[in-house]
Amino acid sequence: MRGEPLLPHLGIPDRATMANDDEEARVTPWEVSGVVDYDELIERFGTSRLEGPIKEKLVDLAGEDHWMLRRGIFYSHRDLDVILDRQAKGKPWALYTGRGPSGHTHIGHILPWVFNRWLQERFDVEMYFQITDDEKFLFDNGLTLDDTYNYALENALDYIALGFPAGKTKVLIDTQYIKTMYPLALRTAKRITYSTARATFGFTNDYNIGQIWYTSMQSVPAFIPSHLHGEEVPTLIPAAIDQDAHFRLTRDVAPRMGFPKPCLAHCKLLPSLLGGDKMSASDPRSTIYTTDGPKVVRKKLMNAFTGGQVSVEEQRRLGANPDVCPVFRYEEYLFMPDDAKLAELELQCRGGEILCGEHKLDLLERINAWLERHQAAREEARERLDDYILRD
Ligand code: TRP
């Protein structure tokens, strides 16, 4: 299935100015490849821009700005105003996000989770974290259910290690919480026709029927807070924009099931270290896993594509181009929250004052320091897993 032009109707035209410009960008829940035009996705998916008054209102209610908002990393939304109105009126709402456990967590997954943590901390709301071991079993031929369940537990450690408090944070592993989820998934599935699912995801005859059913499972946590509390508790789902297709269907069926529509905040994806905006989840060199040791990280980072010139002389003379540089994106998206520092780095970079090798070594130190702390925190979380995982 991988490598096939899966969902051509969701594919977006390539406006690449760099390598790989013969490839079409694809943005689906299961595949992101090519050079992604995030502005066009807003039009294609029919979402709203997260800017202007709505962004100001969010910052105002949160009592604090966040770099992912300032820098347009969380850049799109659906009905965020509904959540903000409830917040202003003191009515309950909850956060929902998730992870498909196809392997260990990488830095790109951490990106939306950091924003989720900030929202939960600012608004003191419940957080539901779905881990879809069923999805990754159904969609990845190489993985058994034992594999995806084991990765589910490993991925949960990364989530907990980011500081989500027990009690307010509930981890739902699909195969473990199925008794509660199944009736809600059934009610969802009954309202989604095959033709709607096919039009949304581009299913062809060789898909297994589990894949076609799966979107009903991803819908369930959007309803779980209302279901558990016996009152309207709408969810805000902060997630990478590639997940939007599922929630378009969830939003369609929600009112007919008597639940509020989930609201969304969408972020961009952290680009691959191998160059361009090209994502390649299957290539371990394209990203840094939270379980990688310092030597592995060093190798990946030092080999990463940059916006630099071919020689030191040219770099000094022409400067580098941070616009196409994944290493610069790592700073912008995660590792350099300080705007003044980022602006200075950009100047040095464009002016040829700093060489890519120098910059990489500096970032390497910060990434490895972060990983060391994170790895200690995720080991420490192992004993506390049961405080988070919902079982029934
Ligand atoms: N399908 C997602 C993935 O493959 C996992 C997921 C489930 C999710 N529910 C979610 C992601 C809600 C974001 C928000 O990673």
mmCIF file of N, CA, C and O and ligand atoms in Angstrom, residues 29-30 96-101 109 130-132 135-136 214 218 221 237-240 242-243 246-247, ligand 1:
data_model
loop_
_atom_site.group_PDB
_atom_site.id
_atom_site.type_symbol
_atom_site.label_atom_id
_atom_site.label_comp_id
_atom_site.label_asym_id
_atom_site.label_seq_id
_atom_site.Cartn_x
_atom_site.Cartn_y
_atom_site.Cartn_z
ATOM 1 N N PRO A 29 -4.470 10.836 6.552
ATOM 2 C CA PRO A 29 -4.110 10.339 7.882
ATOM 3 C C PRO A 29 -3.016 9.280 7.846
ATOM 4 O O PRO A 29 -2.409 9.000 8.862
ATOM 5 N N TRP A 30 -2.789 8.667 6.707
ATOM 6 C CA TRP A 30 -1.833 7.563 6.674
ATOM 7 C C TRP A 30 -0.588 7.859 5.862
ATOM 8 O O TRP A 30 0.337 7.083 5.811
ATOM 9 N N TYR A 96 -8.578 16.339 23.553
ATOM 10 C CA TYR A 96 -8.424 14.974 23.019
ATOM 11 C C TYR A 96 -7.339 15.004 21.955
ATOM 12 O O TYR A 96 -7.380 15.834 21.041
ATOM 13 N N THR A 97 -6.351 14.127 22.102
ATOM 14 C CA THR A 97 -5.431 13.918 20.985
ATOM 15 C C THR A 97 -5.010 12.451 20.991
ATOM 16 O O THR A 97 -5.518 11.667 21.808
ATOM 17 N N GLY A 98 -4.137 12.057 20.096
ATOM 18 C CA GLY A 98 -3.836 10.630 20.025
ATOM 19 C C GLY A 98 -2.552 10.294 19.306
ATOM 20 O O GLY A 98 -1.841 11.177 18.811
ATOM 21 N N ARG A 99 -2.316 8.981 19.268
ATOM 22 C CA ARG A 99 -1.081 8.483 18.671
ATOM 23 C C ARG A 99 -1.317 7.087 18.126
ATOM 24 O O ARG A 99 -1.924 6.248 18.798
ATOM 25 N N GLY A 100 -0.863 6.854 16.903
ATOM 26 C CA GLY A 100 -0.913 5.518 16.329
ATOM 27 C C GLY A 100 0.409 4.812 16.597
ATOM 28 O O GLY A 100 1.436 5.220 16.069
ATOM 29 N N PRO A 101 0.397 3.747 17.421
ATOM 30 C CA PRO A 101 1.657 3.144 17.880
ATOM 31 C C PRO A 101 2.296 2.205 16.854
ATOM 32 O O PRO A 101 2.303 0.992 17.010
ATOM 33 N N HIS A 109 6.187 13.743 16.661
ATOM 34 C CA HIS A 109 4.964 13.467 17.431
ATOM 35 C C HIS A 109 4.883 14.355 18.666
ATOM 36 O O HIS A 109 3.804 14.712 19.121
ATOM 37 N N GLN A 130 -5.784 9.066 23.026
ATOM 38 C CA GLN A 130 -6.122 7.766 22.432
ATOM 39 C C GLN A 130 -4.879 7.137 21.807
ATOM 40 O O GLN A 130 -4.174 7.799 21.037
ATOM 41 N N ILE A 131 -4.654 5.867 22.099
ATOM 42 C CA ILE A 131 -3.561 5.155 21.426
ATOM 43 C C ILE A 131 -4.182 4.020 20.613
ATOM 44 O O ILE A 131 -4.815 3.112 21.153
ATOM 45 N N THR A 132 -4.013 4.110 19.303
ATOM 46 C CA THR A 132 -4.771 3.266 18.386
ATOM 47 C C THR A 132 -3.960 2.039 17.952
ATOM 48 O O THR A 132 -3.505 1.947 16.812
ATOM 49 N N GLU A 135 -5.589 0.476 14.973
ATOM 50 C CA GLU A 135 -5.313 1.135 13.688
ATOM 51 C C GLU A 135 -3.994 0.665 13.087
ATOM 52 O O GLU A 135 -3.920 0.295 11.910
ATOM 53 N N LYS A 136 -2.954 0.687 13.907
ATOM 54 C CA LYS A 136 -1.638 0.363 13.351
ATOM 55 C C LYS A 136 -1.530 -1.120 13.018
ATOM 56 O O LYS A 136 -0.797 -1.497 12.108
ATOM 57 N N TYR A 214 -12.253 1.678 10.786
ATOM 58 C CA TYR A 214 -11.414 2.296 11.798
ATOM 59 C C TYR A 214 -11.809 3.736 12.178
ATOM 60 O O TYR A 214 -11.743 4.135 13.346
ATOM 61 N N GLN A 218 -11.646 6.165 15.866
ATOM 62 C CA GLN A 218 -10.961 7.439 16.133
ATOM 63 C C GLN A 218 -11.968 8.540 16.511
ATOM 64 O O GLN A 218 -11.604 9.548 17.107
ATOM 65 N N PRO A 221 -13.283 8.938 21.122
ATOM 66 C CA PRO A 221 -12.840 9.805 22.231
ATOM 67 C C PRO A 221 -13.386 11.235 22.148
ATOM 68 O O PRO A 221 -13.429 11.928 23.166
ATOM 69 N N ILE A 237 -9.589 19.150 19.747
ATOM 70 C CA ILE A 237 -8.585 18.183 19.302
ATOM 71 C C ILE A 237 -7.409 18.920 18.652
ATOM 72 O O ILE A 237 -7.500 19.324 17.498
ATOM 73 N N PRO A 238 -6.336 19.147 19.400
ATOM 74 C CA PRO A 238 -5.147 19.735 18.786
ATOM 75 C C PRO A 238 -4.322 18.615 18.159
ATOM 76 O O PRO A 238 -3.882 17.707 18.853
ATOM 77 N N ALA A 239 -4.146 18.656 16.847
ATOM 78 C CA ALA A 239 -3.471 17.548 16.157
ATOM 79 C C ALA A 239 -2.869 18.048 14.854
ATOM 80 O O ALA A 239 -3.236 19.112 14.352
ATOM 81 N N ALA A 240 -1.964 17.257 14.294
ATOM 82 C CA ALA A 240 -1.407 17.590 12.982
ATOM 83 C C ALA A 240 -2.541 17.554 11.951
ATOM 84 O O ALA A 240 -3.472 16.753 12.054
ATOM 85 N N ASP A 242 -2.958 16.430 9.113
ATOM 86 C CA ASP A 242 -3.230 15.216 8.334
ATOM 87 C C ASP A 242 -4.349 14.367 8.941
ATOM 88 O O ASP A 242 -4.903 13.501 8.259
ATOM 89 N N GLN A 243 -4.688 14.606 10.203
ATOM 90 C CA GLN A 243 -5.745 13.816 10.855
ATOM 91 C C GLN A 243 -7.148 14.375 10.607
ATOM 92 O O GLN A 243 -8.148 13.812 11.056
ATOM 93 N N HIS A 246 -10.561 12.276 9.346
ATOM 94 C CA HIS A 246 -11.374 11.502 10.291
ATOM 95 C C HIS A 246 -12.418 12.393 10.965
ATOM 96 O O HIS A 246 -13.585 12.023 11.098
ATOM 97 N N PHE A 247 -11.943 13.556 11.390
ATOM 98 C CA PHE A 247 -12.814 14.370 12.236
ATOM 99 C C PHE A 247 -13.867 15.129 11.434
ATOM 100 O O PHE A 247 -14.854 15.586 11.996
HETATM 101 N N1 TRP B 1 -4.517 8.200 13.692
HETATM 102 C C1 TRP B 1 -3.528 8.810 14.530
HETATM 103 C C2 TRP B 1 -2.139 8.368 14.076
HETATM 104 O O1 TRP B 1 -1.966 7.578 13.215
HETATM 105 C C3 TRP B 1 -3.736 8.495 15.981
HETATM 106 C C4 TRP B 1 -4.861 9.273 16.591
HETATM 107 C C5 TRP B 1 -5.998 8.751 17.144
HETATM 108 C C6 TRP B 1 -4.960 10.682 16.724
HETATM 109 N N2 TRP B 1 -6.794 9.721 17.615
HETATM 110 C C7 TRP B 1 -6.196 10.932 17.374
HETATM 111 C C8 TRP B 1 -4.111 11.730 16.371
HETATM 112 C C9 TRP B 1 -6.584 12.227 17.669
HETATM 113 C C10 TRP B 1 -4.517 13.016 16.663
HETATM 114 C C11 TRP B 1 -5.742 13.268 17.307
HETATM 115 O O2 TRP B 1 -1.162 8.831 14.587
#
